[in-house]
């Protein structure tokens, strides 16, 4: 039996996708080989690579002056690569600090160059992301960095600012969950293991001109330009994760694209927030305007009951609801692939739990 898997990542994948992977795992399209046993330059994998890029371009309506890249090292590597490529001497980068992930991005950027923290609400309770209006933007920043969805605190940017400097955004936990106007962004990066596929690749969408100004002595493998010029095939791309991403993007397209994903994501999240708000027994962690559609975080007023909640939920097949180890509480991650009936099952468990212990 498949679990209702609320894991924050690596996270649930669409069941149809997993079944398709299973059905062609040993023999990919009558080749007698698994896709993961084939050359990353052969015709079968090349077709997968190209389809994945083209699906992402279609889904996000990406303009032609951008490139779609597959990189490695997770979003954590992007925390370093973005400033390594963009932030030169005598330049400054603006960063918003919205929580744990933004804090990590800032820490890395500070190793490379000058960082200006334009707003810091990382310690606010209830949790939130800054308003653009409160950001103390520099006059000539090389870029402005945001974390679109703080996976741990459950706070999300609902709109993106029209920023004068290029926006560099960590979208690890909400990429492909909603339509975007890509022309607002300079770089978007996301580790795959939440909304995209298995861990092992990082999706990067970059406005090509931003890849031109890297320092001369930056090794090739760390340059965005190298990935653009080589269609992400400078070295061996993680072929299997790209293949799964191909199937996931196909699944999204077949299920109505990003508008449909967004509608369903909002419906699932709103149901859960209503269940939290309709009683004093539970209390939401993030301020209402910033509540994430992806990671719903809350506490039980009597915090002593939280571990029992997680334990009893698990017995009812509602798995991995424990909040991040750094903050505790309860977190339900309900990415694109998480089914609505799993949300309904959690809500009915929450009501029963309150009746029993409230
Ligand atoms: N940013 C965000 C918003 C995340 O949620 C995560 C992982 N949970 C990371 C960055 C780090 O990603 P990775 O483990 O792929 O380096």
Coordinates of C-alpha atoms and ligand atoms in Angstrom, one line a residue:
X1 CA 0.0 0.0 0.0
X2 CA 1.3 3.5 -0.9
X3 CA 1.6 5.8 2.1
X4 CA 0.3 9.4 2.2
X5 CA 3.8 10.8 2.2
X6 CA 4.0 14.3 3.6
X7 CA 7.8 14.4 3.4
X8 CA 9.3 17.8 2.7
X9 CA 11.9 16.2 0.4
X10 CA 12.8 14.0 -1.1
X11 CA 9.1 13.9 -1.6
X12 CA 6.2 12.1 -3.0
X13 CA 6.2 11.6 -6.8
X14 CA 3.1 11.0 -9.0
X15 CA 2.2 7.3 -8.8
X16 CA 1.7 7.1 -12.6
X17 CA 5.3 8.3 -13.1
X18 CA 6.7 5.7 -10.7
X19 CA 4.7 3.0 -12.5
X20 CA 6.0 4.1 -15.9
X21 CA 9.6 4.1 -14.6
X22 CA 9.0 0.6 -13.3
X23 CA 7.5 -0.6 -16.6
X24 CA 10.5 0.5 -18.6
X25 CA 13.3 0.1 -16.1
X26 CA 14.9 -3.0 -17.5
X27 CA 14.2 -2.4 -21.2
X28 CA 13.8 1.1 -22.4
X29 CA 11.8 1.3 -25.6
X30 CA 13.0 -2.2 -26.8
X31 CA 16.6 -1.3 -26.5
X32 CA 17.4 -4.1 -24.1
X33 CA 18.9 -1.6 -21.7
X34 CA 17.8 0.6 -18.9
X35 CA 17.8 4.4 -19.7
X36 CA 20.4 4.7 -16.9
X37 CA 22.7 2.2 -18.6
X38 CA 22.9 4.3 -21.8
X39 CA 25.3 7.0 -23.0
X40 CA 24.3 10.6 -22.2
X41 CA 25.1 11.4 -25.8
X42 CA 23.1 8.5 -27.4
X43 CA 19.9 9.0 -29.3
X44 CA 17.5 7.6 -26.6
X45 CA 18.8 9.8 -23.8
X46 CA 19.2 12.8 -26.1
X47 CA 15.5 12.6 -26.9
X48 CA 14.7 12.5 -23.2
X49 CA 17.0 15.5 -22.5
X50 CA 15.5 17.6 -25.3
X51 CA 11.9 16.7 -24.3
X52 CA 12.5 17.7 -20.7
X53 CA 13.9 21.1 -21.7
X54 CA 11.0 21.7 -24.1
X55 CA 8.4 20.6 -21.5
X56 CA 9.8 23.1 -19.0
X57 CA 9.9 25.9 -21.6
X58 CA 6.3 25.1 -22.5
X59 CA 5.0 24.9 -18.9
X60 CA 6.7 28.1 -17.8
X61 CA 6.4 29.9 -21.1
X62 CA 10.1 30.7 -21.0
X63 CA 11.3 33.4 -23.4
X64 CA 14.1 32.6 -25.9
X65 CA 16.7 34.7 -24.2
X66 CA 16.8 32.2 -21.3
X67 CA 18.3 28.8 -21.0
X68 CA 17.2 25.7 -19.0
X69 CA 20.1 23.9 -17.3
X70 CA 20.5 20.7 -15.4
X71 CA 23.2 21.0 -12.8
X72 CA 24.3 19.0 -9.8
X73 CA 25.1 19.7 -6.1
X74 CA 21.6 20.7 -5.2
X75 CA 20.3 24.2 -4.4
X76 CA 23.1 24.4 -1.8
X77 CA 25.7 24.5 -4.6
X78 CA 23.7 27.3 -6.2
X79 CA 24.0 29.3 -3.0
X80 CA 27.7 29.5 -3.9
X81 CA 27.6 29.4 -7.7
X82 CA 25.2 32.4 -8.1
X83 CA 27.6 34.8 -6.3
X84 CA 30.7 33.1 -7.8
X85 CA 29.3 33.9 -11.3
X86 CA 27.6 37.2 -10.8
X87 CA 29.2 39.0 -7.9
X88 CA 32.4 40.7 -8.9
X89 CA 34.8 42.8 -6.9
X90 CA 33.5 46.2 -5.8
X91 CA 29.9 45.0 -6.4
X92 CA 27.2 44.3 -3.9
X93 CA 24.4 41.7 -3.9
X94 CA 21.1 42.3 -2.1
X95 CA 19.6 39.4 -0.1
X96 CA 16.3 39.1 1.7
X97 CA 16.5 36.9 4.8
X98 CA 13.2 35.0 5.2
X99 CA 14.3 32.0 7.2
X100 CA 16.6 29.0 7.4
X101 CA 17.2 28.6 3.7
X102 CA 17.8 32.3 2.9
X103 CA 20.2 32.3 5.9
X104 CA 22.2 29.5 4.3
X105 CA 22.3 31.3 0.9
X106 CA 23.5 34.5 2.6
X107 CA 26.3 32.7 4.5
X108 CA 27.7 31.3 1.2
X109 CA 27.4 34.6 -0.7
X110 CA 29.3 36.4 2.1
X111 CA 32.3 34.1 1.4
X112 CA 32.4 35.4 -2.1
X113 CA 31.6 39.1 -1.9
X114 CA 29.7 42.0 -0.5
X115 CA 26.2 41.2 0.7
X116 CA 23.6 43.7 1.8
X117 CA 20.7 42.3 3.8
X118 CA 17.7 44.3 2.6
X119 CA 15.2 42.8 5.0
X120 CA 15.5 40.3 7.8
X121 CA 12.4 38.5 9.2
X122 CA 14.2 35.2 9.7
X123 CA 13.5 35.1 13.4
X124 CA 9.9 36.4 13.3
X125 CA 7.2 34.4 15.0
X126 CA 4.7 33.9 13.3
X127 CA 7.0 33.2 10.4
X128 CA 6.8 35.2 7.2
X129 CA 8.7 36.5 4.2
X130 CA 9.4 40.2 3.8
X131 CA 7.2 42.7 1.9
X132 CA 9.1 44.1 -1.0
X133 CA 8.1 47.6 0.3
X134 CA 10.1 47.1 3.5
X135 CA 13.3 46.0 1.7
X136 CA 16.1 48.5 1.8
X137 CA 17.2 47.9 -1.7
X138 CA 20.7 49.1 -2.8
X139 CA 21.1 51.5 -5.7
X140 CA 23.3 49.4 -7.8
X141 CA 23.0 45.9 -6.6
X142 CA 24.3 43.2 -9.0
X143 CA 21.2 41.1 -8.1
X144 CA 18.5 40.6 -5.5
X145 CA 18.2 37.2 -4.0
X146 CA 14.9 35.8 -2.6
X147 CA 13.8 32.4 -1.3
X148 CA 10.4 31.9 -2.9
X149 CA 9.2 29.3 -0.3
X150 CA 10.8 28.7 3.0
X151 CA 10.3 25.0 3.3
X152 CA 10.9 24.8 7.1
X153 CA 8.9 27.8 8.3
X154 CA 6.1 27.4 5.7
X155 CA 6.2 31.0 4.4
X156 CA 6.0 31.8 0.7
X157 CA 6.3 34.9 -1.6
X158 CA 2.9 35.2 -3.2
X159 CA 4.1 37.8 -5.8
X160 CA 7.5 38.7 -7.1
X161 CA 8.7 42.4 -7.2
X162 CA 9.5 44.3 -10.3
X163 CA 13.1 44.7 -9.2
X164 CA 15.6 47.0 -10.9
X165 CA 18.4 44.5 -10.3
X166 CA 18.0 40.9 -11.6
X167 CA 16.1 38.6 -9.3
X168 CA 17.9 35.4 -8.3
X169 CA 15.4 33.1 -6.7
X170 CA 15.7 29.8 -4.8
X171 CA 12.5 28.0 -5.9
X172 CA 13.5 24.6 -4.5
X173 CA 10.2 23.9 -2.8
X174 CA 7.7 25.6 -5.1
X175 CA 9.0 25.4 -8.6
X176 CA 6.3 24.3 -11.1
X177 CA 3.6 24.7 -8.5
X178 CA 2.2 27.9 -10.1
X179 CA 2.5 29.9 -13.3
X180 CA 5.3 32.5 -13.4
X181 CA 6.2 35.5 -15.5
X182 CA 9.7 34.4 -16.2
X183 CA 10.7 37.8 -17.7
X184 CA 10.8 39.1 -14.1
X185 CA 13.7 36.8 -13.1
X186 CA 17.4 36.6 -13.8
X187 CA 18.0 33.2 -12.4
X188 CA 15.7 30.6 -10.9
X189 CA 17.2 27.5 -9.3
X190 CA 15.7 24.5 -7.6
X191 CA 16.8 21.1 -6.3
X192 CA 14.7 18.5 -7.9
X193 CA 13.7 16.4 -4.9
X194 CA 10.4 18.2 -4.1
X195 CA 8.3 19.1 -7.1
X196 CA 10.4 17.8 -9.9
X197 CA 11.8 14.3 -9.4
X198 CA 14.4 12.4 -7.5
X199 CA 17.4 14.1 -5.8
X200 CA 20.4 14.4 -8.0
X201 CA 19.8 17.3 -10.3
X202 CA 19.2 21.0 -9.9
X203 CA 17.1 22.9 -12.4
X204 CA 18.4 26.3 -13.3
X205 CA 16.6 28.8 -15.6
X206 CA 18.9 31.7 -16.4
X207 CA 18.7 34.8 -18.6
X208 CA 21.7 34.2 -20.9
X209 CA 23.3 37.6 -20.6
X210 CA 23.9 37.0 -16.8
X211 CA 26.2 34.1 -17.7
X212 CA 28.6 36.4 -19.5
X213 CA 30.3 38.3 -16.7
X214 CA 31.9 35.6 -14.6
X215 CA 35.4 36.1 -13.3
X216 CA 38.1 35.1 -15.7
X217 CA 39.6 32.6 -13.3
X218 CA 36.4 30.8 -12.5
X219 CA 36.9 27.1 -13.4
X220 CA 34.7 26.0 -16.4
X221 CA 32.7 23.5 -14.4
X222 CA 31.4 26.3 -12.1
X223 CA 30.4 28.7 -14.9
X224 CA 26.7 28.9 -16.0
X225 CA 28.2 29.8 -19.4
X226 CA 29.7 26.3 -19.7
X227 CA 26.3 24.7 -19.1
X228 CA 24.6 27.0 -21.6
X229 CA 27.2 26.5 -24.3
X230 CA 27.1 22.7 -23.9
X231 CA 23.4 22.2 -23.4
X232 CA 24.2 20.9 -19.9
X233 CA 26.3 18.1 -21.4
X234 CA 29.8 19.5 -20.6
X235 CA 30.2 16.4 -18.4
X236 CA 28.0 13.4 -17.7
X237 CA 24.5 14.7 -16.7
X238 CA 22.6 12.6 -14.1
X239 CA 20.6 10.9 -16.8
X240 CA 18.2 9.0 -14.6
X241 CA 16.9 12.0 -12.6
X242 CA 16.5 13.9 -15.9
X243 CA 14.5 11.0 -17.3
X244 CA 12.2 11.0 -14.2
X245 CA 11.9 14.8 -14.6
X246 CA 10.9 14.2 -18.2
X247 CA 8.0 12.0 -17.0
X248 CA 7.0 14.4 -14.3
X249 CA 6.8 17.4 -16.7
X250 CA 4.8 15.2 -19.1
X251 CA 2.5 14.3 -16.2
X252 CA 2.0 18.0 -15.3
X253 CA 1.2 18.8 -19.0
X254 CA -1.3 16.0 -19.2
X255 CA -2.9 17.2 -16.0
X256 CA -3.7 20.8 -17.2
X257 CA -0.3 22.5 -16.7
X258 CA 0.7 25.0 -14.1
X259 CA -2.7 26.8 -13.8
X260 CA -4.3 23.5 -12.9
X261 CA -1.5 22.6 -10.5
X262 CA -1.8 26.0 -8.8
X263 CA -5.6 25.7 -8.4
X264 CA -5.3 22.2 -6.9
X265 CA -2.4 23.2 -4.7
X266 CA -4.4 26.2 -3.3
X267 CA -7.4 24.0 -2.8
X268 CA -5.4 21.4 -0.8
X269 CA -3.6 24.0 1.2
X270 CA -6.7 26.0 2.0
X271 CA -8.5 22.9 3.2
X272 CA -5.7 22.3 5.7
X273 CA -5.5 25.9 6.8
X274 CA -9.2 25.9 7.5
X275 CA -8.9 22.8 9.6
X276 CA -6.1 24.5 11.6
X277 CA -8.0 27.8 12.0
X278 CA -11.4 26.3 12.9
X279 CA -10.2 25.3 16.4
X280 CA -8.0 26.6 19.2
X281 CA -6.5 23.2 19.6
X282 CA -4.1 23.9 16.6
X283 CA -2.4 27.1 15.6
X284 CA -0.8 27.9 12.2
X285 CA 2.9 28.9 12.2
X286 CA 3.1 31.5 9.4
X287 CA 1.2 34.8 9.0
X288 CA -1.8 34.4 6.9
X289 CA -0.7 36.4 3.8
X290 CA 2.5 34.4 3.6
X291 CA 1.1 30.9 4.2
X292 CA 2.8 28.4 1.9
X293 CA 0.7 26.3 -0.5
X294 CA 3.5 23.7 -0.4
X295 CA 4.5 23.3 3.3
X296 CA 1.7 23.7 5.8
X297 CA 3.2 24.2 9.3
X298 CA 1.4 24.3 12.6
X299 CA 1.6 23.6 16.3
X300 CA -0.7 21.9 18.8
X301 CA -1.3 24.5 21.5
X302 CA -0.3 21.8 24.0
X303 CA 3.0 21.1 22.4
X304 CA 3.4 18.0 24.5
X305 CA 0.9 16.3 22.3
X306 CA 2.8 16.8 19.1
X307 CA 4.9 13.6 19.2
X308 CA 1.8 11.6 19.9
X309 CA 0.0 13.3 17.0
X310 CA 2.9 12.3 14.7
X311 CA 3.0 8.7 16.0
X312 CA -0.8 8.1 15.8
X313 CA -0.9 9.7 12.3
X314 CA 1.8 7.4 11.1
X315 CA -0.3 4.4 12.3
X316 CA -3.0 5.6 10.0
X317 CA -0.7 5.7 7.0
X318 CA -0.2 9.5 7.3
X319 CA 3.6 9.6 7.1
X320 CA 6.4 12.1 7.8
X321 CA 4.4 14.9 9.4
X322 CA 7.1 15.9 11.9
X323 CA 8.3 19.5 11.6
X324 CA 11.9 20.2 10.7
X325 CA 14.3 19.2 13.5
X326 CA 15.4 22.8 13.9
X327 CA 11.8 24.1 14.7
X328 CA 9.7 21.2 15.8
X329 CA 5.9 21.3 15.4
X330 CA 4.0 19.6 12.5
X331 CA 4.6 20.1 8.8
X332 CA 2.5 18.7 6.0
X333 CA 4.2 19.0 2.6
X334 CA 1.7 18.8 -0.1
X335 CA 3.5 19.2 -3.4
X336 CA 2.0 18.8 -6.9
X337 CA 2.0 15.0 -6.6
X338 CA 0.3 14.9 -3.2
X339 CA -3.3 13.7 -3.7
X340 CA -6.2 15.6 -2.4
X341 CA -7.7 12.6 -0.7
X342 CA -4.6 12.4 1.4
X343 CA -5.3 15.9 2.6
X344 CA -8.9 14.9 3.4
X345 CA -7.6 11.9 5.4
X346 CA -5.3 14.1 7.4
X347 CA -8.1 16.5 8.2
X348 CA -10.3 13.8 9.5
X349 CA -7.4 12.4 11.6
X350 CA -6.9 16.0 13.0
X351 CA -10.5 16.2 14.0
X352 CA -10.5 12.7 15.7
X353 CA -7.2 13.5 17.5
X354 CA -8.7 16.7 18.9
X355 CA -11.8 14.9 20.0
X356 CA -9.7 12.4 21.8
X357 CA -7.1 14.7 23.5
X358 CA -8.6 18.2 23.2
Ligands
LIG1 N1 16.5 25.8 -0.5 C1 15.3 25.3 -0.1 C2 14.1 26.3 -0.1 C3 15.2 24.0 0.4 O1 14.0 23.6 0.8 C4 16.3 23.2 0.3 C5 16.2 21.7 0.7 N2 15.3 21.4 1.6 C6 17.5 23.7 -0.1 C7 17.6 25.0 -0.5 C8 18.8 22.8 -0.1 O2 18.6 22.0 -1.2 P1 19.7 20.8 -1.5 O3 19.6 19.9 -0.4 O4 19.2 20.3 -2.8 O5 21.0 21.5 -1.6

